[in-house]
Structure formats: C-alpha cells, structure tokens
Amino acid sequence: MRVMVADDAALFRAGVARLLTDAGFEVAAAVPDAQALLAAVAADPPDAVLVDIRMPPTHTTEGLDAAATLRERHPGVGVLVLSAHVEPHYALALIESGASGAGYLLKERVADVDELADAVRRVAAGGLVVDPSVVAALVGRARAHSPLDELSAREREVLAVMAEGRSNQAICHRLYLSPKTVEAYVRSVFTKLGLHQGPDDNRRVLAVLTFLRG
C-alpha cells in the first residue's frame, strides 16, 4: 500500500515515514507542507495520505483544507489528519463534510505502530476513523434531550465503539459480544435513531454523527 506523509516538523515526518515503512507500507513521498502534498498526490495518487492539521504558512487549518481539496480532486485517496491536541470541532467538521476514507487521529497514537497502521488501512479502504479521545470529548459535552436518550447503556457502548470507525467484528472483540448480538444491537441503534432506510455504511455514518453531535 502506497502512502504519503505531510508534516512541517522534519523529525516527526521522518519518524512517521520510518514507522510506516517498517510496518510494510511504501512511503511514496514525505513533504513539509500542504501545497507539496497536493502536488505529489496530483502527480501520482497514493492509497492514503497522513497530513498534520497545522502547517505553513499560517499553522492553522492547512491540513484540513488540504483534506477537503483531496476529497474533491482525488476521492479515492484516504486522508488521515493528525493533530497534537484534542480539537473536537475539527474532527466533527471532517465527519460532517460527508467524507469517506477519512480520519482524525492524535499524534500520540503514532507511537502505537499497530494502531497507526490499522487507521491508515481503514481510511484507505474508505472507512472512517475518529480518535477515541476526541469521541470522549464530544460525548462529554452538556446537551439537551436527544434521540441518544432512547438507547440502552449497552447500545450506547456499541455506538461509542462504532464512532471510532470500528467494524462489527471489532465491536465483538472490544465488548466481548457474539457477532449476532452485535448485529442485533446495531439494528436496534439504527431503529431508535430513526435510521430505517439506506445502506448500512451510510446509516453507520449518520448514527456516528448523531452520537458525536449529542
């Protein structure tokens, strides 16, 4: 699998590239800013890119802006946005844009090579990845009555794991439930949130949005 890395910190950029190479990925480019990333992708699109949320020249939202541009120009390229801090509003903006093959991960997760590799593979396959810390921050906000109040404690646990972009199989492992039990809980979540029609992938994204918005 071919990936590209964009981060203005040379040591971090080189470190991530090395970790990905050791994990079996081909790092096609490692660049210091968003414009260089966009040019590299345009020249030879990879399967996925990892991009820092803050890069030159303003160090604000260059990574998110690059992610939006890549979704328009290269929808088949997975985008994993990396952030040094928990910034839930940026993660929510990424999800609400309707992006597939997108993710938001804290840089501290990079130290866990297996987790990083799994996140890259999931966005490359069109999945959604949200850092567990960001999910927790969003869910912890004060909120008024919402459809989530109709969910049982176990259904909320299932939806919380789903919000990280995990599959039913991953939910089974995390919560020690059988596949049929997880399927039943997922169906119940869809029903209680009013998501009665449409492909399961779309309903999962809509359910996650409901959960994160609170």
GROMACS .gro file of C-alpha atoms in nm:
model
  214
    1MET     CA    1   0.000   0.000   0.000
    2ARG     CA    2   0.137   0.341  -0.101
    3VAL     CA    3   0.112   0.636   0.138
    4MET     CA    4   0.233   0.994   0.161
    5VAL     CA    5   0.316   1.198   0.472
    6ALA     CA    6   0.293   1.577   0.517
    7ASP     CA    7   0.426   1.747   0.830
    8ASP     CA    8   0.645   2.056   0.868
    9ALA     CA    9   0.839   1.903   1.160
   10ALA     CA   10   1.124   1.720   0.987
   11LEU     CA   11   1.195   1.475   1.269
   12PHE     CA   12   0.829   1.379   1.314
   13ARG     CA   13   0.784   1.345   0.937
   14ALA     CA   14   1.088   1.121   0.906
   15GLY     CA   15   0.982   0.919   1.210
   16VAL     CA   16   0.633   0.851   1.078
   17ALA     CA   17   0.773   0.759   0.738
   18ARG     CA   18   1.011   0.511   0.900
   19LEU     CA   19   0.737   0.357   1.116
   20LEU     CA   20   0.513   0.313   0.813
   21THR     CA   21   0.795   0.163   0.609
   22ASP     CA   22   0.874  -0.083   0.888
   23ALA     CA   23   0.502  -0.172   0.902
   24GLY     CA   24   0.507  -0.271   0.535
   25PHE     CA   25   0.384   0.045   0.365
   26GLU     CA   26   0.554   0.212   0.069
   27VAL     CA   27   0.610   0.580   0.157
   28ALA     CA   28   0.590   0.746  -0.185
   29ALA     CA   29   0.652   1.100  -0.054
   30ALA     CA   30   0.726   1.282   0.273
   31VAL     CA   31   0.676   1.657   0.235
   32PRO     CA   32   0.680   1.967   0.461
   33ASP     CA   33   0.359   2.148   0.363
   34ALA     CA   34   0.012   2.115   0.213
   35GLN     CA   35   0.099   2.250  -0.130
   36ALA     CA   36   0.379   1.999  -0.171
   37LEU     CA   37   0.138   1.723  -0.067
   38LEU     CA   38  -0.126   1.829  -0.318
   39ALA     CA   39   0.137   1.839  -0.593
   40ALA     CA   40   0.271   1.495  -0.502
   41VAL     CA   41  -0.078   1.342  -0.495
   42ALA     CA   42  -0.167   1.502  -0.828
   43ALA     CA   43   0.148   1.359  -0.987
   44ASP     CA   44   0.098   1.003  -0.859
   45PRO     CA   45  -0.204   0.941  -0.628
   46PRO     CA   46  -0.130   0.705  -0.335
   47ASP     CA   47  -0.376   0.488  -0.144
   48ALA     CA   48  -0.372   0.720   0.159
   49VAL     CA   49  -0.208   1.033   0.299
   50LEU     CA   50  -0.125   1.140   0.654
   51VAL     CA   51  -0.136   1.515   0.700
   52ASP     CA   52  -0.069   1.739   1.000
   53ILE     CA   53  -0.363   1.966   1.082
   54ARG     CA   54  -0.137   2.274   1.124
   55MET     CA   55   0.133   2.353   0.869
   56PRO     CA   56   0.294   2.655   0.699
   57PRO     CA   57   0.227   2.927   0.618
   58THR     CA   58  -0.031   3.012   0.889
   59HIS     CA   59  -0.016   2.696   1.107
   60THR     CA   60  -0.395   2.694   1.146
   61THR     CA   61  -0.604   2.459   0.930
   62GLU     CA   62  -0.381   2.384   0.630
   63GLY     CA   63  -0.415   2.011   0.687
   64LEU     CA   64  -0.795   2.022   0.695
   65ASP     CA   65  -0.801   2.245   0.388
   66ALA     CA   66  -0.573   2.001   0.207
   67ALA     CA   67  -0.801   1.714   0.313
   68ALA     CA   68  -1.103   1.894   0.165
   69THR     CA   69  -0.915   1.958  -0.160
   70LEU     CA   70  -0.805   1.597  -0.185
   71ARG     CA   71  -1.162   1.475  -0.135
   72GLU     CA   72  -1.271   1.689  -0.429
   73ARG     CA   73  -0.984   1.609  -0.662
   74HIS     CA   74  -0.894   1.256  -0.555
   75PRO     CA   75  -1.192   1.095  -0.377
   76GLY     CA   76  -1.026   0.755  -0.387
   77VAL     CA   77  -0.735   0.866  -0.168
   78GLY     CA   78  -0.783   0.806   0.205
   79VAL     CA   79  -0.693   1.101   0.429
   80LEU     CA   80  -0.578   1.069   0.790
   81VAL     CA   81  -0.547   1.407   0.965
   82LEU     CA   82  -0.302   1.415   1.257
   83SER     CA   83  -0.332   1.661   1.545
   84ALA     CA   84  -0.116   1.729   1.850
   85HIS     CA   85  -0.423   1.828   2.055
   86VAL     CA   86  -0.783   1.714   2.106
   87GLU     CA   87  -0.980   1.954   1.887
   88PRO     CA   88  -1.327   1.801   1.857
   89HIS     CA   89  -1.472   2.076   1.636
   90TYR     CA   90  -1.221   1.997   1.363
   91ALA     CA   91  -1.294   1.625   1.382
   92LEU     CA   92  -1.666   1.692   1.366
   93ALA     CA   93  -1.620   1.922   1.064
   94LEU     CA   94  -1.433   1.645   0.886
   95ILE     CA   95  -1.710   1.394   0.954
   96GLU     CA   96  -1.998   1.632   0.880
   97SER     CA   97  -1.849   1.702   0.538
   98GLY     CA   98  -1.968   1.354   0.442
   99ALA     CA   99  -1.616   1.232   0.382
  100SER     CA  100  -1.548   0.864   0.336
  101GLY     CA  101  -1.198   0.733   0.368
  102ALA     CA  102  -1.118   0.997   0.628
  103GLY     CA  103  -0.987   1.005   0.981
  104TYR     CA  104  -0.873   1.224   1.270
  105LEU     CA  105  -0.602   1.085   1.496
  106LEU     CA  106  -0.394   1.232   1.776
  107LYS     CA  107  -0.019   1.235   1.711
  108GLU     CA  108   0.041   1.048   2.035
  109ARG     CA  109  -0.120   0.743   1.872
  110VAL     CA  110   0.168   0.728   1.625
  111ALA     CA  111   0.375   0.561   1.896
  112ASP     CA  112   0.145   0.259   1.865
  113VAL     CA  113   0.251   0.126   1.526
  114ASP     CA  114  -0.031  -0.129   1.508
  115GLU     CA  115  -0.295   0.137   1.577
  116LEU     CA  116  -0.142   0.375   1.324
  117ALA     CA  117  -0.120   0.107   1.056
  118ASP     CA  118  -0.479  -0.001   1.123
  119ALA     CA  119  -0.603   0.359   1.091
  120VAL     CA  120  -0.418   0.408   0.762
  121ARG     CA  121  -0.557   0.085   0.619
  122ARG     CA  122  -0.911   0.174   0.726
  123VAL     CA  123  -0.912   0.519   0.563
  124ALA     CA  124  -0.751   0.372   0.250
  125ALA     CA  125  -1.040   0.123   0.236
  126GLY     CA  126  -1.295   0.405   0.258
  127GLY     CA  127  -1.360   0.380   0.631
  128LEU     CA  128  -1.398   0.645   0.898
  129VAL     CA  129  -1.151   0.679   1.187
  130VAL     CA  130  -1.202   0.904   1.491
  131ASP     CA  131  -0.957   0.912   1.781
  132PRO     CA  132  -1.115   0.770   2.099
  133SER     CA  133  -1.009   1.082   2.295
  134VAL     CA  134  -1.198   1.301   2.051
  135VAL     CA  135  -1.505   1.080   2.077
  136ALA     CA  136  -1.490   1.108   2.456
  137ALA     CA  137  -1.457   1.487   2.443
  138LEU     CA  138  -1.755   1.523   2.210
  139VAL     CA  139  -1.974   1.287   2.409
  140GLY     CA  140  -1.883   1.462   2.735
  141ARG     CA  141  -2.035   1.792   2.629
  142ALA     CA  142  -2.351   1.914   2.800
  143ARG     CA  143  -2.652   1.856   2.578
  144ALA     CA  144  -3.028   1.880   2.567
  145HIS     CA  145  -3.259   1.582   2.513
  146SER     CA  146  -3.164   1.387   2.203
  147PRO     CA  147  -3.250   1.054   2.037
  148LEU     CA  148  -2.949   0.908   2.217
  149ASP     CA  149  -3.152   0.916   2.539
  150GLU     CA  150  -3.359   0.630   2.397
  151LEU     CA  151  -3.057   0.398   2.379
  152SER     CA  152  -2.977   0.145   2.647
  153ALA     CA  153  -2.639   0.152   2.821
  154ARG     CA  154  -2.514  -0.138   2.609
  155GLU     CA  155  -2.642   0.020   2.286
  156ARG     CA  156  -2.450   0.338   2.374
  157GLU     CA  157  -2.136   0.129   2.431
  158VAL     CA  158  -2.178  -0.030   2.088
  159LEU     CA  159  -2.233   0.311   1.928
  160ALA     CA  160  -1.930   0.457   2.108
  161VAL     CA  161  -1.704   0.192   1.956
  162MET     CA  162  -1.875   0.240   1.619
  163ALA     CA  163  -1.793   0.612   1.646
  164GLU     CA  164  -1.422   0.524   1.636
  165GLY     CA  165  -1.484   0.380   1.291
  166ARG     CA  166  -1.471   0.020   1.410
  167SER     CA  167  -1.639  -0.273   1.235
  168ASN     CA  168  -1.891  -0.510   1.391
  169GLN     CA  169  -1.609  -0.763   1.435
  170ALA     CA  170  -1.403  -0.508   1.626
  171ILE     CA  171  -1.704  -0.429   1.845
  172CYS     CA  172  -1.732  -0.801   1.924
  173HIS     CA  173  -1.371  -0.810   2.043
  174ARG     CA  174  -1.392  -0.484   2.238
  175LEU     CA  175  -1.716  -0.564   2.423
  176TYR     CA  176  -1.684  -0.944   2.433
  177LEU     CA  177  -2.010  -0.999   2.245
  178SER     CA  178  -2.105  -1.252   1.978
  179PRO     CA  179  -2.146  -1.136   1.615
  180LYS     CA  180  -2.523  -1.198   1.623
  181THR     CA  181  -2.558  -0.998   1.944
  182VAL     CA  182  -2.364  -0.705   1.797
  183GLU     CA  183  -2.575  -0.716   1.480
  184ALA     CA  184  -2.888  -0.702   1.694
  185TYR     CA  185  -2.758  -0.405   1.892
  186VAL     CA  186  -2.657  -0.220   1.574
  187ARG     CA  187  -3.001  -0.277   1.422
  188SER     CA  188  -3.163  -0.153   1.742
  189VAL     CA  189  -2.944   0.161   1.739
  190PHE     CA  190  -3.046   0.234   1.379
  191THR     CA  191  -3.412   0.188   1.467
  192LYS     CA  192  -3.406   0.406   1.780
  193LEU     CA  193  -3.221   0.683   1.595
  194GLY     CA  194  -3.476   0.673   1.314
  195LEU     CA  195  -3.233   0.540   1.052
  196HIS     CA  196  -3.466   0.294   0.884
  197GLN     CA  197  -3.351   0.307   0.521
  198GLY     CA  198  -3.031   0.322   0.320
  199PRO     CA  199  -2.712   0.114   0.302
  200ASP     CA  200  -2.565   0.009   0.635
  201ASP     CA  201  -2.246   0.208   0.567
  202ASN     CA  202  -2.447   0.529   0.532
  203ARG     CA  203  -2.655   0.453   0.840
  204ARG     CA  204  -2.338   0.392   1.041
  205VAL     CA  205  -2.206   0.737   0.947
  206LEU     CA  206  -2.540   0.900   1.030
  207ALA     CA  207  -2.553   0.717   1.363
  208VAL     CA  208  -2.199   0.833   1.446
  209LEU     CA  209  -2.288   1.193   1.358
  210THR     CA  210  -2.589   1.178   1.589
  211PHE     CA  211  -2.369   1.037   1.864
  212LEU     CA  212  -2.092   1.295   1.827
  213ARG     CA  213  -2.327   1.591   1.798
  214GLY     CA  214  -2.503   1.473   2.114
   0.00000   0.00000   0.00000
